[in-house]
Short mmCIF file of C-alpha atoms in Angstrom, two decimals:
data_model
loop_
_atom_site.label_atom_id
_atom_site.label_comp_id
_atom_site.label_asym_id
_atom_site.label_seq_id
_atom_site.Cartn_x
_atom_site.Cartn_y
_atom_site.Cartn_z
CA MET A 23 -0.05 0.05 -0.08
CA THR A 24 1.16 3.44 -0.76
CA PRO A 25 1.47 5.74 2.07
CA LEU A 26 -0.90 8.92 2.02
CA ASP A 27 0.69 11.93 0.80
CA ASP A 28 0.39 15.62 2.13
CA GLU A 29 -2.47 16.45 -0.40
CA THR A 30 -4.55 13.55 0.79
CA ARG A 31 -4.02 14.16 4.37
CA ILE A 32 -4.95 17.96 3.78
CA ALA A 33 -8.28 16.85 1.79
CA THR A 34 -9.07 14.36 4.47
CA ALA A 35 -8.93 16.91 7.33
CA TYR A 36 -10.92 19.26 5.09
CA TYR A 37 -13.85 16.96 4.20
CA ALA A 38 -13.71 15.77 8.08
CA ARG A 39 -14.76 19.39 8.90
CA ILE A 40 -17.31 19.47 6.27
CA GLU A 41 -19.05 16.22 7.68
CA ALA A 42 -18.88 17.76 11.25
CA GLY A 43 -20.62 20.87 9.98
CA TYR A 44 -23.31 18.79 8.36
CA LEU A 45 -24.06 16.53 11.57
CA SER A 46 -23.94 19.94 13.57
CA ARG A 47 -26.94 21.00 11.53
CA GLY A 48 -28.83 17.60 11.75
CA GLN A 49 -27.93 16.58 8.18
CA LEU A 50 -26.78 13.30 6.75
CA ARG A 51 -29.58 11.27 8.42
CA THR A 52 -29.51 7.62 8.32
CA ASP A 53 -33.16 7.14 9.51
CA GLY A 54 -34.92 6.82 6.45
CA GLY A 55 -37.37 9.49 7.12
CA GLY A 56 -39.95 9.76 9.85
CA ALA A 57 -42.97 11.59 11.13
CA ASP A 58 -41.29 14.83 10.14
CA THR A 59 -40.84 13.68 6.49
CA PRO A 60 -44.21 12.55 5.32
CA PHE A 61 -45.04 11.90 1.63
CA THR A 62 -48.06 10.81 -0.56
CA ALA A 63 -48.39 8.77 -3.62
CA THR A 64 -48.87 11.84 -5.46
CA ASP A 65 -45.27 12.97 -4.10
CA LEU A 66 -43.69 9.55 -5.03
CA ALA A 67 -44.99 9.88 -8.59
CA ARG A 68 -43.86 13.45 -9.06
CA ASN A 69 -40.49 12.67 -7.67
CA VAL A 70 -40.04 9.61 -9.93
CA VAL A 71 -41.10 11.84 -13.11
CA ALA A 72 -38.16 14.43 -11.80
CA ILE A 73 -35.59 12.21 -11.07
CA ALA A 74 -35.99 9.09 -13.62
CA PHE A 75 -37.13 11.21 -16.51
CA HIS A 76 -34.73 14.21 -16.45
CA ASP A 77 -31.16 14.33 -16.83
CA GLU A 78 -28.85 16.06 -14.11
CA PHE A 79 -26.23 16.93 -16.66
CA SER A 80 -25.58 17.36 -20.16
CA GLU A 81 -22.46 18.05 -22.19
CA THR A 82 -22.31 21.43 -23.50
CA GLY A 83 -19.11 23.15 -25.19
CA GLY A 84 -16.91 20.06 -23.88
CA ARG A 85 -18.17 20.54 -20.28
CA LEU A 86 -20.75 18.77 -18.06
CA VAL A 87 -23.49 21.41 -17.16
CA ALA A 88 -26.52 21.25 -15.07
CA SER A 89 -29.28 20.16 -17.32
CA ASN A 90 -32.71 18.95 -16.04
CA ARG A 91 -33.37 18.01 -19.62
CA GLU A 92 -36.42 15.51 -20.04
CA ASN A 93 -35.31 12.15 -21.30
CA ARG A 94 -36.85 8.58 -21.55
CA LEU A 95 -36.54 5.98 -19.07
CA HIS A 96 -33.12 4.41 -18.48
CA ARG A 97 -32.47 1.22 -16.55
CA TRP A 98 -30.64 -2.13 -16.49
CA ALA A 99 -32.17 -5.10 -18.26
CA GLN A 100 -29.17 -7.36 -17.48
CA PRO A 101 -27.47 -8.55 -14.32
CA ILE A 102 -25.01 -6.29 -13.07
CA ARG A 103 -21.36 -7.59 -12.12
CA LEU A 104 -20.04 -5.01 -9.97
CA ALA A 105 -16.30 -4.64 -9.12
CA VAL A 106 -14.69 -2.42 -6.55
CA GLU A 107 -11.07 -0.79 -7.16
CA PHE A 108 -9.20 1.14 -4.57
CA GLY A 109 -6.33 3.61 -5.10
CA ALA A 110 -3.25 2.38 -3.80
CA SER A 111 -3.03 4.69 -0.71
CA VAL A 112 -6.28 3.93 0.48
CA PRO A 113 -5.92 2.23 3.61
CA LEU A 114 -6.66 -1.60 3.95
CA ASP A 115 -9.17 -1.04 6.89
CA GLN A 116 -11.12 1.48 4.80
CA ARG A 117 -11.15 -0.94 1.87
CA ARG A 118 -12.48 -3.87 4.02
CA ALA A 119 -15.35 -1.56 5.49
CA ASP A 120 -16.18 -0.14 1.99
CA ARG A 121 -16.19 -3.47 0.30
CA SER A 122 -18.58 -4.83 3.08
CA ALA A 123 -20.73 -1.94 2.74
CA ILE A 124 -21.07 -2.16 -1.00
CA GLN A 125 -21.83 -5.97 -0.76
CA SER A 126 -24.82 -5.24 1.72
CA TYR A 127 -26.07 -2.32 -0.06
CA ILE A 128 -25.95 -4.12 -3.60
CA ALA A 129 -28.08 -6.97 -1.89
CA ARG A 130 -30.51 -4.50 -0.87
CA LEU A 131 -30.86 -2.99 -4.10
CA SER A 132 -31.16 -6.29 -5.83
CA ARG A 133 -34.03 -7.11 -3.51
CA LEU A 134 -35.78 -3.70 -4.48
CA SER A 135 -35.29 -3.75 -8.03
CA GLY A 136 -35.40 -7.73 -8.64
CA LEU A 137 -32.24 -7.16 -10.78
CA PRO A 138 -29.43 -9.75 -9.99
CA ILE A 139 -26.50 -7.70 -8.73
CA ARG A 140 -23.37 -9.40 -7.44
CA LEU A 141 -19.56 -8.29 -6.59
CA VAL A 142 -17.16 -9.74 -8.91
CA ALA A 143 -13.42 -9.82 -9.33
CA ASP A 144 -13.23 -9.53 -13.26
CA ARG A 145 -15.36 -8.77 -16.25
CA PRO A 146 -17.30 -6.02 -14.36
CA ASN A 147 -20.12 -4.24 -16.32
CA PHE A 148 -20.34 -1.80 -13.32
CA LEU A 149 -17.20 -0.28 -11.73
CA VAL A 150 -16.78 1.54 -8.43
CA LEU A 151 -13.43 3.42 -8.22
CA ILE A 152 -12.64 4.64 -4.64
CA GLU A 153 -9.48 6.83 -5.14
CA ASN A 154 -7.60 9.57 -3.34
CA PRO A 155 -6.48 12.60 -5.25
CA PRO A 156 -3.20 11.71 -6.83
CA GLU A 157 -4.69 8.56 -7.95
CA ARG A 158 -7.99 10.23 -9.26
CA ARG A 159 -6.05 12.34 -11.57
CA ALA A 160 -4.59 9.24 -13.14
CA LEU A 161 -7.91 7.87 -14.18
CA GLY A 162 -8.33 8.83 -17.45
CA ALA A 163 -6.90 5.59 -19.09
CA ARG A 164 -8.67 3.32 -16.78
CA ILE A 165 -11.97 4.85 -17.64
CA ARG A 166 -11.15 4.68 -21.45
CA VAL A 167 -10.31 1.18 -21.20
CA PHE A 168 -13.32 0.31 -19.21
CA ARG A 169 -15.75 2.11 -21.52
CA PRO A 170 -14.24 3.18 -24.77
CA GLY A 171 -15.59 6.32 -25.96
CA THR A 172 -16.32 8.02 -22.61
CA SER A 173 -16.38 11.80 -23.36
CA GLU A 174 -13.56 14.00 -22.45
CA ALA A 175 -15.71 16.17 -20.35
CA ALA A 176 -16.81 13.26 -18.25
CA ILE A 177 -13.16 12.17 -17.96
CA ARG A 178 -12.20 15.74 -16.93
CA SER A 179 -14.93 15.85 -14.35
CA VAL A 180 -13.32 12.66 -12.67
CA VAL A 181 -9.36 13.70 -13.02
CA ALA A 182 -10.19 17.47 -12.06
CA MET A 183 -12.83 16.93 -9.54
CA ALA A 184 -14.13 20.13 -8.10
CA PRO A 185 -13.81 20.38 -4.14
CA THR A 186 -17.52 20.60 -3.92
CA THR A 187 -18.15 17.16 -5.83
CA TYR A 188 -17.74 14.33 -3.48
CA CYS A 189 -18.60 11.55 -6.02
CA THR A 190 -19.92 11.13 -9.54
CA ALA A 191 -21.33 8.34 -11.52
CA PHE A 192 -21.94 7.51 -15.29
CA SER A 193 -24.23 5.07 -17.00
CA TYR A 194 -24.08 3.94 -20.55
CA THR A 195 -26.47 2.61 -23.00
CA ALA A 196 -25.88 0.63 -26.26
CA GLY A 197 -27.50 2.96 -28.85
CA ASP A 198 -31.00 4.56 -28.04
CA SER A 199 -32.49 1.40 -26.36
CA GLY A 200 -32.69 3.00 -22.97
CA ARG A 201 -30.95 -0.31 -21.63
CA TYR A 202 -27.70 0.29 -19.68
CA ASP A 203 -24.86 -1.91 -20.55
CA ARG A 204 -22.10 -0.14 -18.33
CA ALA A 205 -21.83 1.98 -15.42
CA LEU A 206 -18.88 3.74 -13.61
CA ALA A 207 -18.92 5.54 -10.09
CA VAL A 208 -15.90 7.47 -8.80
CA ILE A 209 -15.77 8.23 -5.16
CA ARG A 210 -13.25 10.22 -3.18
CA GLY A 211 -11.38 8.07 -0.96
CA GLU A 212 -10.44 11.02 1.55
CA LEU A 213 -14.04 11.47 2.46
CA PRO A 214 -15.00 10.53 6.15
CA ASP A 215 -16.92 7.29 6.75
CA LEU A 216 -20.55 8.82 6.64
CA MET A 217 -19.98 10.96 3.52
CA ARG A 218 -18.23 8.22 1.72
CA GLN A 219 -21.35 5.80 2.60
CA ALA A 220 -23.61 8.46 1.32
CA CYS A 221 -21.66 8.60 -2.03
CA ILE A 222 -21.79 4.72 -2.32
CA GLU A 223 -25.54 4.77 -1.67
CA GLU A 224 -26.24 7.64 -3.85
CA GLU A 225 -23.99 6.95 -6.86
CA ILE A 226 -24.87 3.37 -7.25
CA ALA A 227 -28.67 3.90 -6.84
CA GLN A 228 -28.34 6.84 -9.64
CA ALA A 229 -26.60 4.47 -11.81
CA LEU A 230 -29.50 2.22 -11.75
CA GLY A 231 -31.49 4.88 -13.38
CA LEU A 232 -32.33 7.52 -10.71
CA VAL A 233 -30.30 9.92 -12.60
CA ASN A 234 -31.43 13.26 -11.47
CA ASP A 235 -31.65 15.20 -7.95
CA SER A 236 -34.79 17.25 -7.05
CA PRO A 237 -35.14 19.76 -4.25
CA ARG A 238 -38.67 18.78 -3.64
CA ALA A 239 -37.85 14.99 -3.09
CA ARG A 240 -38.04 14.39 0.62
CA PRO A 241 -37.28 12.13 2.30
CA SER A 242 -34.56 11.30 -0.31
CA ILE A 243 -30.83 10.99 -1.15
CA PHE A 244 -31.71 12.42 -4.45
CA ASN A 245 -31.73 16.08 -3.17
CA ASP A 246 -28.58 18.16 -2.99
CA ASP A 247 -29.62 19.56 0.60
CA GLN A 248 -27.69 16.51 2.07
CA GLU A 249 -30.51 15.79 4.59
CA PHE A 250 -30.14 12.18 4.16
CA ALA A 251 -26.89 10.14 3.84
CA THR A 252 -28.62 6.87 3.27
CA LEU A 253 -31.41 5.21 1.43
CA THR A 254 -34.89 6.47 2.49
CA ARG A 255 -38.33 4.96 2.66
CA GLN A 256 -39.38 6.95 -0.50
CA ASP A 257 -36.10 6.12 -2.36
CA GLU A 258 -36.77 2.35 -1.78
CA LEU A 259 -40.18 2.86 -3.47
CA MET A 260 -38.71 4.90 -6.43
CA ILE A 261 -36.47 1.95 -7.11
CA ARG A 262 -39.32 -0.52 -7.02
CA LEU A 263 -41.33 1.83 -8.99
CA LEU A 264 -38.48 2.25 -11.67
CA TYR A 265 -38.03 -1.27 -12.20
CA ASP A 266 -41.77 -2.19 -12.12
CA ALA A 267 -42.48 -4.57 -15.13
CA ARG A 268 -45.26 -2.25 -16.56
CA LEU A 269 -42.54 0.18 -17.41
CA ARG A 270 -39.81 -0.33 -19.90
CA PRO A 271 -36.42 1.04 -20.93
CA GLY A 272 -36.90 3.69 -23.48
CA ILE A 273 -40.54 4.50 -22.59
CA SER A 274 -41.21 8.21 -22.84
CA LEU A 275 -42.57 10.36 -20.08
CA ASP A 276 -45.90 10.86 -21.91
CA GLU A 277 -46.32 7.05 -22.29
CA ALA A 278 -45.34 6.44 -18.59
CA ARG A 279 -46.86 9.13 -16.71
CA PRO A 280 -50.42 7.06 -16.05
CA LEU A 281 -48.46 4.08 -15.23
CA ILE A 282 -46.49 5.83 -12.76
CA ASP A 283 -49.32 7.18 -11.11
CA ILE A 284 -50.94 3.79 -10.71
CA ILE A 285 -48.02 2.15 -9.61
CA ALA A 286 -47.19 4.77 -7.09
CA ALA A 287 -50.86 4.33 -5.55
CA GLU A 288 -50.29 0.66 -5.22
CA LEU A 289 -46.73 1.11 -3.54
CA HIS A 290 -47.95 3.92 -1.21
CA PRO A 291 -51.60 3.70 -0.71
CA GLY A 292 -53.35 6.22 1.30
CA ASP A 293 -54.23 9.81 0.84
CA SER A 294 -52.59 11.02 -2.42
#
């Protein structure tokens, strides 16, 4: 294992202060939501529309910029073989903890989606990279090998990750099918434990097809306010709705909207 460099040590201390600030304000909750975060079937349907049928980013002028552009539904239609790779300076105890957390989490996602998801040692179609700063800057070649044709804008967003970006994910489709065939998540290795767990949960779930964030989604990790660190009750229902057999990869929002309302009411009965 490579020793930690000064840049990583400084970044680790910086993000520890960021996490402490979140916690002091009651953010990064892990309770899944409670009596203070009620939501209805109407809320659930609205949030699925905002998060699964709109892109968070699009490429403009060689850069990834905030988008919120309407898109067709994208999701996996094949088993996911997920591999985790760590930068050489990521401590061994952190590697063990992160791998265990990912193993438990993908088992949960598999139960919710009905999609086979397992950890593998080779030939992955979903790659999670947990890297410290010097290693992250060298990821361009690894990303190009894993998914040839990845845009230079996407690669730059990884190798020159802004300090306010804690992690990122990309999902790839074969043509215009709406079916994912590859996905990649990159997570800062220097994050403290809870922020790193939050990245693991959000980025892997986003790579299943919940690609956007919405300020109206609550309780949810698909919201940039950092109120929740881990998957919530509503997030679980969004995953189940996304992978309901009545929807299909590539379906348009106009086609899907009445089905979304029906499924949401079934998943979350009661006042709408």
